[in-house]
Short mmCIF file of C-alpha atoms and ligand atoms in Angstrom, two decimals:
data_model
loop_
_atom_site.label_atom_id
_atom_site.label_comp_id
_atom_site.label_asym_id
_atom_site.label_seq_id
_atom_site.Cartn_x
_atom_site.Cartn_y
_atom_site.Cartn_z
CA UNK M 1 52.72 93.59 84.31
CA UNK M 2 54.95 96.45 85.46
CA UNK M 3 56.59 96.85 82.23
CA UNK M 4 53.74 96.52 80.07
CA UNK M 5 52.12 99.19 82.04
CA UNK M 6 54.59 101.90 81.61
CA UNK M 7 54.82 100.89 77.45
CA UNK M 8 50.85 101.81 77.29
CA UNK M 9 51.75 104.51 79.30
CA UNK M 10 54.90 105.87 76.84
CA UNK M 11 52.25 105.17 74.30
CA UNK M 12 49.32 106.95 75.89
CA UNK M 13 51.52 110.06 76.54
CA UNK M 14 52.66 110.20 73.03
CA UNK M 15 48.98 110.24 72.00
CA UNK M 16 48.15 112.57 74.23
CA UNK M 17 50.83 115.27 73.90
CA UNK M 18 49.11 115.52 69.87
CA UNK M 19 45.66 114.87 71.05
CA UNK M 20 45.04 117.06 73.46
CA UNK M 21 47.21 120.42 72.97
CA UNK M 22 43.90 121.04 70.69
CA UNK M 23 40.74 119.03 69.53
CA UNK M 24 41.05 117.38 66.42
CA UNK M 25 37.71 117.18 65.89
CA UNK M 26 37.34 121.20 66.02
CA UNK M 27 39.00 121.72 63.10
CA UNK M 28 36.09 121.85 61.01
CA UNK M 29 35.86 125.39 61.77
CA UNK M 30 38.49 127.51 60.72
CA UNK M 31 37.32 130.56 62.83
CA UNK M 32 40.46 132.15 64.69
CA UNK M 33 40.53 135.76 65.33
CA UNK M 34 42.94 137.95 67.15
CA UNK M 35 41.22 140.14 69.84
CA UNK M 36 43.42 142.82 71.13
CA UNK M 37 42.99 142.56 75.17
CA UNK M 38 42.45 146.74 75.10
CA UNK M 39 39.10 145.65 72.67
CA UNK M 40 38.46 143.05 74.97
CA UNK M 41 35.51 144.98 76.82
CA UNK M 42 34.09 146.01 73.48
CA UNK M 43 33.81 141.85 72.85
CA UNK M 44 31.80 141.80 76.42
CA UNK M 45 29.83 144.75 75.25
CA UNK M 46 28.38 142.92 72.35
CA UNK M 47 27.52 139.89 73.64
CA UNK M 48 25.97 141.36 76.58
CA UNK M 49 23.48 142.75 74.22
CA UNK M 50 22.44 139.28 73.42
CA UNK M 51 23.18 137.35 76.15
CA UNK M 52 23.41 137.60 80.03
CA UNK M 53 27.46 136.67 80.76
CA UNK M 54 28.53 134.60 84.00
CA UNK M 55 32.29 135.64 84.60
CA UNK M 56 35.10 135.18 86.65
CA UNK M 57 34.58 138.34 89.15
CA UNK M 58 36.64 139.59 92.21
CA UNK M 59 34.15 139.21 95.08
CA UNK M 60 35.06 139.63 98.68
CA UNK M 61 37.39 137.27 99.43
CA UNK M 62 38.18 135.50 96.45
CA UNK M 63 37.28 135.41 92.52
CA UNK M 64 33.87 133.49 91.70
CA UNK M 65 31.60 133.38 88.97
CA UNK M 66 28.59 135.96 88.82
CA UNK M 67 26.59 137.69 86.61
CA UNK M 68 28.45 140.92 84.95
CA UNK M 69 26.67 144.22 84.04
CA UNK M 70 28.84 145.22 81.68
CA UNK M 71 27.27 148.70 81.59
CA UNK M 72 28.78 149.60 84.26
CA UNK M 73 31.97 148.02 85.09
CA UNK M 74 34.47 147.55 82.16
CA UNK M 75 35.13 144.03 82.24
CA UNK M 76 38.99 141.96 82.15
CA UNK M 77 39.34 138.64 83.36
CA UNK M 78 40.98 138.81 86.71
CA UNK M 79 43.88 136.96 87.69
CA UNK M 80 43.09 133.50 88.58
CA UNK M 81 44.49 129.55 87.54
CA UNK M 82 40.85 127.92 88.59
CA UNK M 83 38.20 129.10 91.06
CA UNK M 84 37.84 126.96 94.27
CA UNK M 85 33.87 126.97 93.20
CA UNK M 86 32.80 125.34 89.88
CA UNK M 87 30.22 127.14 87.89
CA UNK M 88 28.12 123.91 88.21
CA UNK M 89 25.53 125.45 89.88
CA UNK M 90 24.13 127.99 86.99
CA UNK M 91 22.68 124.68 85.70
CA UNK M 92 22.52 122.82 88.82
CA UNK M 93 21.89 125.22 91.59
CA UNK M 94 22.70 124.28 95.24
CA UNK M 95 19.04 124.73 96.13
CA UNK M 96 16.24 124.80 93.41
CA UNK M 97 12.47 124.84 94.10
CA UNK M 98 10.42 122.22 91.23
CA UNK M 99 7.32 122.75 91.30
CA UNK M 100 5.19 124.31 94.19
CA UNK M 101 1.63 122.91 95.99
CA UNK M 102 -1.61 124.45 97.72
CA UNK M 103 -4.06 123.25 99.21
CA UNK M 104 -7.40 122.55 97.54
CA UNK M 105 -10.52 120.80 99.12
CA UNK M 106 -9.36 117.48 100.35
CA UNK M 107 -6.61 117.11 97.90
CA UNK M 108 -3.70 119.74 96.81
CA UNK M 109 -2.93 122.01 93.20
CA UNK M 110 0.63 121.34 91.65
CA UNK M 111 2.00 124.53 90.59
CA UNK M 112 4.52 124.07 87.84
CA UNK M 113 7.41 126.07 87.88
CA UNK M 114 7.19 129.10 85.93
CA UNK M 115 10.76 130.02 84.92
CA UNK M 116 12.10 132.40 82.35
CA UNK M 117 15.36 131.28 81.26
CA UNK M 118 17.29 133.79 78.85
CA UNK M 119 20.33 132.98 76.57
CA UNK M 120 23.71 132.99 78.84
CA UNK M 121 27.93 132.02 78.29
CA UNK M 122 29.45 130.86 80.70
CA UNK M 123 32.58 133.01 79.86
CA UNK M 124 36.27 132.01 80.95
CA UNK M 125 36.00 128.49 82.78
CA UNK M 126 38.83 126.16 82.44
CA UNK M 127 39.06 122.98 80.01
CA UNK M 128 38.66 120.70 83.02
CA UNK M 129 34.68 122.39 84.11
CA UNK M 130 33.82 122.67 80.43
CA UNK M 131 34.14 118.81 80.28
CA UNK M 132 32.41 118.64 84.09
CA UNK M 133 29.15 119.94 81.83
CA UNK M 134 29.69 116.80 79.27
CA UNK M 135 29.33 114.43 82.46
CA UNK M 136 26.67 116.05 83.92
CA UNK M 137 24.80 115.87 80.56
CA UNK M 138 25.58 112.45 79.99
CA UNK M 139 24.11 111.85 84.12
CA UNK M 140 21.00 114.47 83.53
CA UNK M 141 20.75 112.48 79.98
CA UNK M 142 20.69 109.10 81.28
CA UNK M 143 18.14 105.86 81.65
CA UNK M 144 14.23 107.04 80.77
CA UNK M 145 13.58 110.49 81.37
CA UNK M 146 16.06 113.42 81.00
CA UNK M 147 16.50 116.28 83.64
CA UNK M 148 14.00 118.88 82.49
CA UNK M 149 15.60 121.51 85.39
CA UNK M 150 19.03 120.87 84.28
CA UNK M 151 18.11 121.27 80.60
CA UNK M 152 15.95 124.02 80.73
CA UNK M 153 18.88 125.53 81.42
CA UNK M 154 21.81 123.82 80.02
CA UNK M 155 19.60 124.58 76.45
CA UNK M 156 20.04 128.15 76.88
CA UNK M 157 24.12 127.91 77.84
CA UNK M 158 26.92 127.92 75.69
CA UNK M 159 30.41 127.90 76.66
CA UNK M 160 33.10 130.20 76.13
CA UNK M 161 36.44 128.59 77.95
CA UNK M 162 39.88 130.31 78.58
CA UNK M 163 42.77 128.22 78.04
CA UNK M 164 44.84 127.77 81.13
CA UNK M 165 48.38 128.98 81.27
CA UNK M 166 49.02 128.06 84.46
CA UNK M 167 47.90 124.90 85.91
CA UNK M 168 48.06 124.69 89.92
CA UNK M 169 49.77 122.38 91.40
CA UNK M 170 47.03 120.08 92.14
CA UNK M 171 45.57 119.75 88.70
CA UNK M 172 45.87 116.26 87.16
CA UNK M 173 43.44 116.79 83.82
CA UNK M 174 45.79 114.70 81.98
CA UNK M 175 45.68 111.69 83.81
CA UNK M 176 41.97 111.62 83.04
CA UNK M 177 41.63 112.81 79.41
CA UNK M 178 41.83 116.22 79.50
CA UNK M 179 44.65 118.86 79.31
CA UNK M 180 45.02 122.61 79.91
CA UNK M 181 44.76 123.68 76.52
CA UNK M 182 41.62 121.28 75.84
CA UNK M 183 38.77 122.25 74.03
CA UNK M 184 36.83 119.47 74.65
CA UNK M 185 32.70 120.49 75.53
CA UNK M 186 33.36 124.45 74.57
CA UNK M 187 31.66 126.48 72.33
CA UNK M 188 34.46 128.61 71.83
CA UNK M 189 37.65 129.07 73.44
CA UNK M 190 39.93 131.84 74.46
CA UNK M 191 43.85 131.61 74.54
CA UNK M 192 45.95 134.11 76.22
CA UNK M 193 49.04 135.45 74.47
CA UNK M 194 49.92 138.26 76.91
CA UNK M 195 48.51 141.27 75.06
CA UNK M 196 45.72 139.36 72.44
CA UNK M 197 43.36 136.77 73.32
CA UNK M 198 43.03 133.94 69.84
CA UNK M 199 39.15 133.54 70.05
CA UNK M 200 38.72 130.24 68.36
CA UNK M 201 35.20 128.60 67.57
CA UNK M 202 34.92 125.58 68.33
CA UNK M 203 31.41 123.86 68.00
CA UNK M 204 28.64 124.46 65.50
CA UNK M 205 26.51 126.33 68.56
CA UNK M 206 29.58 128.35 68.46
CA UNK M 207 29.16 129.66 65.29
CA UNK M 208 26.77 132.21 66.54
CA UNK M 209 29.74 134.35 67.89
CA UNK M 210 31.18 134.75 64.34
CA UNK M 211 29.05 137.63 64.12
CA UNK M 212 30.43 139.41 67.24
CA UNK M 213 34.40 138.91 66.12
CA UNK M 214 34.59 139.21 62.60
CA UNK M 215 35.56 142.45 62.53
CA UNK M 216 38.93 141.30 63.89
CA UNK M 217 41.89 140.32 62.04
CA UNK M 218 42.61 136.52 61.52
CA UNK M 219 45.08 134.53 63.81
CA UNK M 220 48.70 134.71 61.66
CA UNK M 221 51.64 131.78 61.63
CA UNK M 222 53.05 133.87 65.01
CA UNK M 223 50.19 133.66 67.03
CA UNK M 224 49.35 130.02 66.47
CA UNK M 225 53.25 128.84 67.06
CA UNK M 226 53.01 130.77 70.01
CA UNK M 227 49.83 128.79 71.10
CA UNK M 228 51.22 125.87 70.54
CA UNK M 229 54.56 126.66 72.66
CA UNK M 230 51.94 127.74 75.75
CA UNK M 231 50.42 124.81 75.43
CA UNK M 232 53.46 123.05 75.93
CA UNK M 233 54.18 124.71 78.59
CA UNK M 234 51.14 124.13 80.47
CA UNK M 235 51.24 120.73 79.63
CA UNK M 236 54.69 120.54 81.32
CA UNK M 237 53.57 122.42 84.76
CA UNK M 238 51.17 119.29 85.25
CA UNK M 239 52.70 117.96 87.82
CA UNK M 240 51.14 114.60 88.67
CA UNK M 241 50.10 111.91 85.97
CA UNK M 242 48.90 108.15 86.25
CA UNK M 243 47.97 105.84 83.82
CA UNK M 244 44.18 104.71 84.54
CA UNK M 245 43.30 102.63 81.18
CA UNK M 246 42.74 99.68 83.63
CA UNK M 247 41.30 101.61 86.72
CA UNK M 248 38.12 99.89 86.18
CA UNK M 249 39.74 96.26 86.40
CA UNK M 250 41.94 97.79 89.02
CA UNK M 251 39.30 98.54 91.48
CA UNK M 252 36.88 95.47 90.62
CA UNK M 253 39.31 93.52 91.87
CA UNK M 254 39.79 95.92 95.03
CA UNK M 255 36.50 96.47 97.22
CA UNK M 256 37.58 94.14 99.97
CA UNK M 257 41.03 95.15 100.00
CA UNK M 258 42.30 97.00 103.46
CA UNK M 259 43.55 99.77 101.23
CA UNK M 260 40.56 101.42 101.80
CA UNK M 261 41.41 101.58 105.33
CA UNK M 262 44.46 103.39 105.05
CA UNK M 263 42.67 105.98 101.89
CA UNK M 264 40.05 107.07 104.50
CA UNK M 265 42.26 107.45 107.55
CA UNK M 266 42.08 111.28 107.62
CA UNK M 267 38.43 111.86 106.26
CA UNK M 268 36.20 113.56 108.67
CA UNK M 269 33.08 113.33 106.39
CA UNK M 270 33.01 116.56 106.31
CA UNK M 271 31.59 116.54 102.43
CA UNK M 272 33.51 119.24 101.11
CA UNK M 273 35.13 117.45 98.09
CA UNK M 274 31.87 116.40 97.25
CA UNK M 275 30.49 120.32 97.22
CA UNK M 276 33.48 121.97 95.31
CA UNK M 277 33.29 119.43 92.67
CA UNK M 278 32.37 120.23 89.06
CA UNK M 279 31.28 116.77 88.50
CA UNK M 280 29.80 115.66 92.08
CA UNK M 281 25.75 115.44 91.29
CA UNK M 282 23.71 113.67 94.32
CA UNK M 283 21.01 115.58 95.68
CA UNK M 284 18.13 115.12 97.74
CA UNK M 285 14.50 116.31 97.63
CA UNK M 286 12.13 117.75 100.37
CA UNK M 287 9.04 118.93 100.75
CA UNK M 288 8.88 122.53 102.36
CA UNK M 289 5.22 122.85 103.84
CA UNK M 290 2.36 124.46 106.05
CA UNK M 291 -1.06 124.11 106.21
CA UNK M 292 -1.82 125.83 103.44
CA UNK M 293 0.76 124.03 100.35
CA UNK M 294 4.61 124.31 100.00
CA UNK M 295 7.24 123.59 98.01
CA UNK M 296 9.20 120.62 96.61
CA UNK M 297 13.00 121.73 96.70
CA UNK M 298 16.34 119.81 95.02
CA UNK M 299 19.30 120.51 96.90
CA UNK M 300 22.93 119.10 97.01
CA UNK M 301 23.68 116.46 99.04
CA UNK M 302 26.80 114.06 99.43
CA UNK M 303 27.99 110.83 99.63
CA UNK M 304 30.17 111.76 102.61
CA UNK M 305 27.94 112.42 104.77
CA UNK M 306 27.35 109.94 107.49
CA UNK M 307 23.81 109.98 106.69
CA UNK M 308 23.72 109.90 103.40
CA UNK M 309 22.71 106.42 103.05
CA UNK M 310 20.83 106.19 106.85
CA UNK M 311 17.97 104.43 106.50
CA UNK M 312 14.71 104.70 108.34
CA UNK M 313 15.32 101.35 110.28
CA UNK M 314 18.46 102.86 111.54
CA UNK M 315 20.73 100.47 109.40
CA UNK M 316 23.17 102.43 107.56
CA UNK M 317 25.24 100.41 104.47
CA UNK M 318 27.85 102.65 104.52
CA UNK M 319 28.49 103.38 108.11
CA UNK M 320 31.99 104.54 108.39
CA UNK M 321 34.56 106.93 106.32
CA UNK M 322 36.23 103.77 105.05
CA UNK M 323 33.28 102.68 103.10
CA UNK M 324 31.79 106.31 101.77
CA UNK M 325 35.34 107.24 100.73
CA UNK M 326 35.44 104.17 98.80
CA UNK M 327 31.92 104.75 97.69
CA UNK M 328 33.25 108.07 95.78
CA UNK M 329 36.38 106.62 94.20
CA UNK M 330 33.92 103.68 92.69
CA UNK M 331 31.65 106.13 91.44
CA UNK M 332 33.87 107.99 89.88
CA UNK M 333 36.38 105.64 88.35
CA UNK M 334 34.28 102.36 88.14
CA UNK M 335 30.65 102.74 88.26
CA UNK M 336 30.80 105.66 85.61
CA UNK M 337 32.97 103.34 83.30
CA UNK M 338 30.52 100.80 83.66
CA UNK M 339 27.32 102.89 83.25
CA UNK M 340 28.60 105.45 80.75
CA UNK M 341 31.93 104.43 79.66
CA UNK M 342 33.63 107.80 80.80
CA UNK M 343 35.20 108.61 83.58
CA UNK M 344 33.73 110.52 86.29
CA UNK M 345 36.31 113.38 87.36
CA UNK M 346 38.00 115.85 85.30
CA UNK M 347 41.35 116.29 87.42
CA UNK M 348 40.29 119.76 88.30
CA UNK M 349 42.21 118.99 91.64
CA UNK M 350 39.34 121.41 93.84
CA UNK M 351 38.94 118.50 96.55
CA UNK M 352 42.53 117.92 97.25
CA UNK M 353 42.70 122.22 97.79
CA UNK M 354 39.44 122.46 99.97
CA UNK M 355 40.12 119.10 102.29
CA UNK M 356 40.95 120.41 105.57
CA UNK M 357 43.24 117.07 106.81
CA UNK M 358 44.94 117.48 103.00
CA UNK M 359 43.44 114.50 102.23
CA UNK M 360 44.88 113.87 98.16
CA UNK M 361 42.80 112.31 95.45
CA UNK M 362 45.77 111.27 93.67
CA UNK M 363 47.56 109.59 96.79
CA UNK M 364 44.35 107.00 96.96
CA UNK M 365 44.80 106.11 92.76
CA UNK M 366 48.24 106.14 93.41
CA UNK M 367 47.92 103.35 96.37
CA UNK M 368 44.72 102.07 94.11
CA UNK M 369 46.99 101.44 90.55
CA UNK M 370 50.14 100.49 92.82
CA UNK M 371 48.19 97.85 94.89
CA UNK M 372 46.61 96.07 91.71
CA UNK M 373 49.85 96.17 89.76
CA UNK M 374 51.61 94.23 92.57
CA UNK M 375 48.20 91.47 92.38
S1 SF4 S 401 36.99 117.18 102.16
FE1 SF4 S 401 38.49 115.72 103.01
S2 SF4 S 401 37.79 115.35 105.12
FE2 SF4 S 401 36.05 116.29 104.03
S3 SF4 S 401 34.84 114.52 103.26
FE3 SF4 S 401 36.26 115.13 101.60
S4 SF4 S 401 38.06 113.82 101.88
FE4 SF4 S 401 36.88 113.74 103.82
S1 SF4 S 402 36.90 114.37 92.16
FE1 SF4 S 402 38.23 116.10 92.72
S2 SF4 S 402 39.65 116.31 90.97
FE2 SF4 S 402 37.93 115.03 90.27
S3 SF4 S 402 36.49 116.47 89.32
FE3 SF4 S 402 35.86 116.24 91.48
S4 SF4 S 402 36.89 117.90 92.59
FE4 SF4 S 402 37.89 117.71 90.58
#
C-alpha cells in the first residue's frame, strides 16, 4: 500500500511540476506584456478610471486589502508573501445587512436591499485566494437557488493575481492542486521579474484589460525563461507536500478513530482558523429589531465554536474540540469531495500562522494519511 502510494505520488509530482508552473488551459490567449515597474502607477491610473481597485495596502500594523485612491497616493505593491486576512470578505463581508423591515398595521414592509455595486479587481492576491473564489462560487452556486448577495457582487469582480515568489513557510498549495505560480480562477495575472511585472491575460473576462496594456511591448524569449526559472523556484521553497488522491477514502474509514483525540488536543475553540480562511463560509442570520422594524443581518460564524451546533433543547452534537475539529477536516477534505468533487482548502497555510497553541493543519493530514496507510 506504502509503495504504491509513493509511485502515484512520483507520478502526481511529475504532473504537477508541468501542470501547474502555468495553466494549460490559458493559453488560448496569447496576451503577455512587459510593464516596466516605474509605469506601474500609470497601469493603476487607468484602471482606476474604470474600476474601483482593492489592493494590498500598508495599514497600521500590517498590510491588508483596501480600497486605493490612486489620485492621491502613487501606488506599488508593498512587500508582502500573503496577507494574514483573505480578501474574502469584498464578496462575503463579515457582517452584511439583506434586506430591512418596518412595521405596518398588524403585519411588517420588507425593504429590499438597495445596493449599488460598481465594477472592481481585486488586484495582487495570491494563486491560492484566487482559487478560494472558485470554491466559494461553486458553495454560493450550489443545490436550488444561488447566493444573490455573493453574486451581486462576485458579477462585478474580476481578478488580477500576483504570482508569488516567495512562498512562507506554511504554504502547502501543492498538496491540494494549486502552486505559487498558478493561474487557476484569475482574470489576469502579474509575475514579478525584479524591475518588470509580465501582465498575462488569462480568462476571456480578462480580455477587457487588453485595452489598458497594449501600449506595452510584448513579453520576449528572456522574460518568459526567466518566469519559468521563478517558478521553479517557488515551487522548490514549498516546504511541506502530501499526497491526498485518497483523502476521501482515508477519512471515511476514520470518524471513529482516536486520532481525532490526539488532532484536537491543543484547540481552544477559539475559531480563528475558521475566520482567516479564504475558503471557510458558515454564517448565521439574525434579526436586528425594535418596535418599529429592523434588520435581517448575515454574519460569519464558525464551526469551532462551542455553540455552533447548540441546540435549543440544550443537546449539542458536537460538544467537545475533538468532534468540531474533526467536523472541519471532513468538511474540507471529505464532505466537499463528496458534494462537489473539489477539495475544500487551498493550502494558503493562514490557520496554522493565526492558531495561538500552533496548532498545524498539515500535522492532522499527516497523522490522517499515515494512520489509513498503516489500515
Ligand atoms: S485557531 Fe487553533 S485553537 Fe483556535 S479554533 Fe482553530 S485550531 Fe483551535
Ligand atoms: S484550511 Fe487553512 S490552509 Fe486551508 S484554505 Fe483554510 S486557512 Fe488556508
Amino acid at each position: 500500500m506504502v509503495k504504491k502510494r509513493k509511485k502515484k505520488k512520483e507520478k502526481q509530482e511529475n504532473q504537477n511540476n508541468q501542470k501547474n508552473q502555468d495553466n494549460p488551459k490559458d493559453q488560448q490567449y496569447s496576451i503577455e506584456k512587459i510593464i516596466p515597474k516605474d509605469k506601474f502607477d500609470s497601469l493603476i491610473k487607468g484602471l482606476y478610471k474604470d474600476f474601483k481597485l482593492i489592493v494590498p495596502k500598508e495599514a497600521e500594523n500590517e498590510i491588508e486589502f483596501d480600497y486605493l485612491d490612486p489620485e492621491n497616493e502613487k501606488y506599488q505593491f508593498p512587500e508582502y508573501q500573503n496577507l494574514r486576512v483573505s480578501p474574502k470578505k469584498f464578496l462575503f463581508p463579515q457582517k452584511e445587512v439583506l434586506y430591512s423591515f418596518e412595521k405596518e398595521g398588524t403585519g411588517i414592509k420588507i425593504k429590499e436591499k438597495e445596493e449599488k455595486i460598481d465594477d472592481q479587481i481585486i488586484f495582487g492576491i495570491r494563486s491560492c485566494d484566487a482559487r478560494s473564489y472558485k470554491i466559494l462560487d461553486t458553495f454560493f452556486s450550489s443545490g436550488k437557488y444561488s447566493d444573490p448577495y455573493y453574486f451581486s457582487k462576485r458579477n462585478k469582480t474580476l481578478l488580477i493575481g500576483l504570482a508569488c515568489n516567495d512562498p512562507m513557510s506554511t504554504c502547502f498549495c501543492t498538496s491540494v492542486g494549486g502552486a505559487p505560480f498558478s493561474s487557476e480562477g484569475l482574470d489576469a495575472i502579474l509575475y514579478d521579474l525584479g524591475d518588470n511585472y509580465i501582465f498575462k491575460i488569462i480568462s476571456e473576462k480578462g480580455i477587457i484589460f487588453e485595452k489598458y496594456v497594449k501600449e506595452y511591448p510584448d513579453v520576449n524569449k528572456v522574460d518568459l525563461k526567466k518566469k519559468e526559472e521563478l517558478a521553479t523556484s517557488a515551487r522548490g521553497k514549498i516546504q511541506f507536500e502530501i499526497n491526498l488522491d485518497n483523502i476521501e477514502k482515508d477519512l471515511d474509514s476514520l470518524f471513529e478513530s482516536d486520532i481525532w483525540t490526539k488532532v484536537a488536543r491543543r484547540c481552544l475553540s477559539c475559531g480563528a482558523c475558521s475566520y482567516v480562511c479564504p475558503t471557510c463560509h458558515c454564517f448565521d442570520v439574525q434579526d436586528k429589531s425594535d418596535k418599529s422594524g429592523g434588520k435581517r443581518v448575515r454574519i460569519w460564524d464558525n464551526c469551532q465554536s462551542s455553540i455552533f451546533t447548540l441546540e435549543a433543547s440544550g443537546h449539542n452534537p458536537r460538544n467537545s474540540g475533538k468532534e468540531r475539529t474533526r467536523q472541519r477536516i471532513y468538511h474540507k477534505f471529505n464532505y466537499y469531495l463528496k458534494n462537489y468533487k473539489i477539495l475544500g482548502c487551498v493550502g494558503c497555510g493562514r490557520c496554522i500562522k493565526v492558531c495561538p497553541t500552533n496548532r498545524d493543519l498539515r500535522e492532522s493530514l499527516k497523522i490522517v494519511v499515515e494512520t489509513a496507510e498503516k489500515a
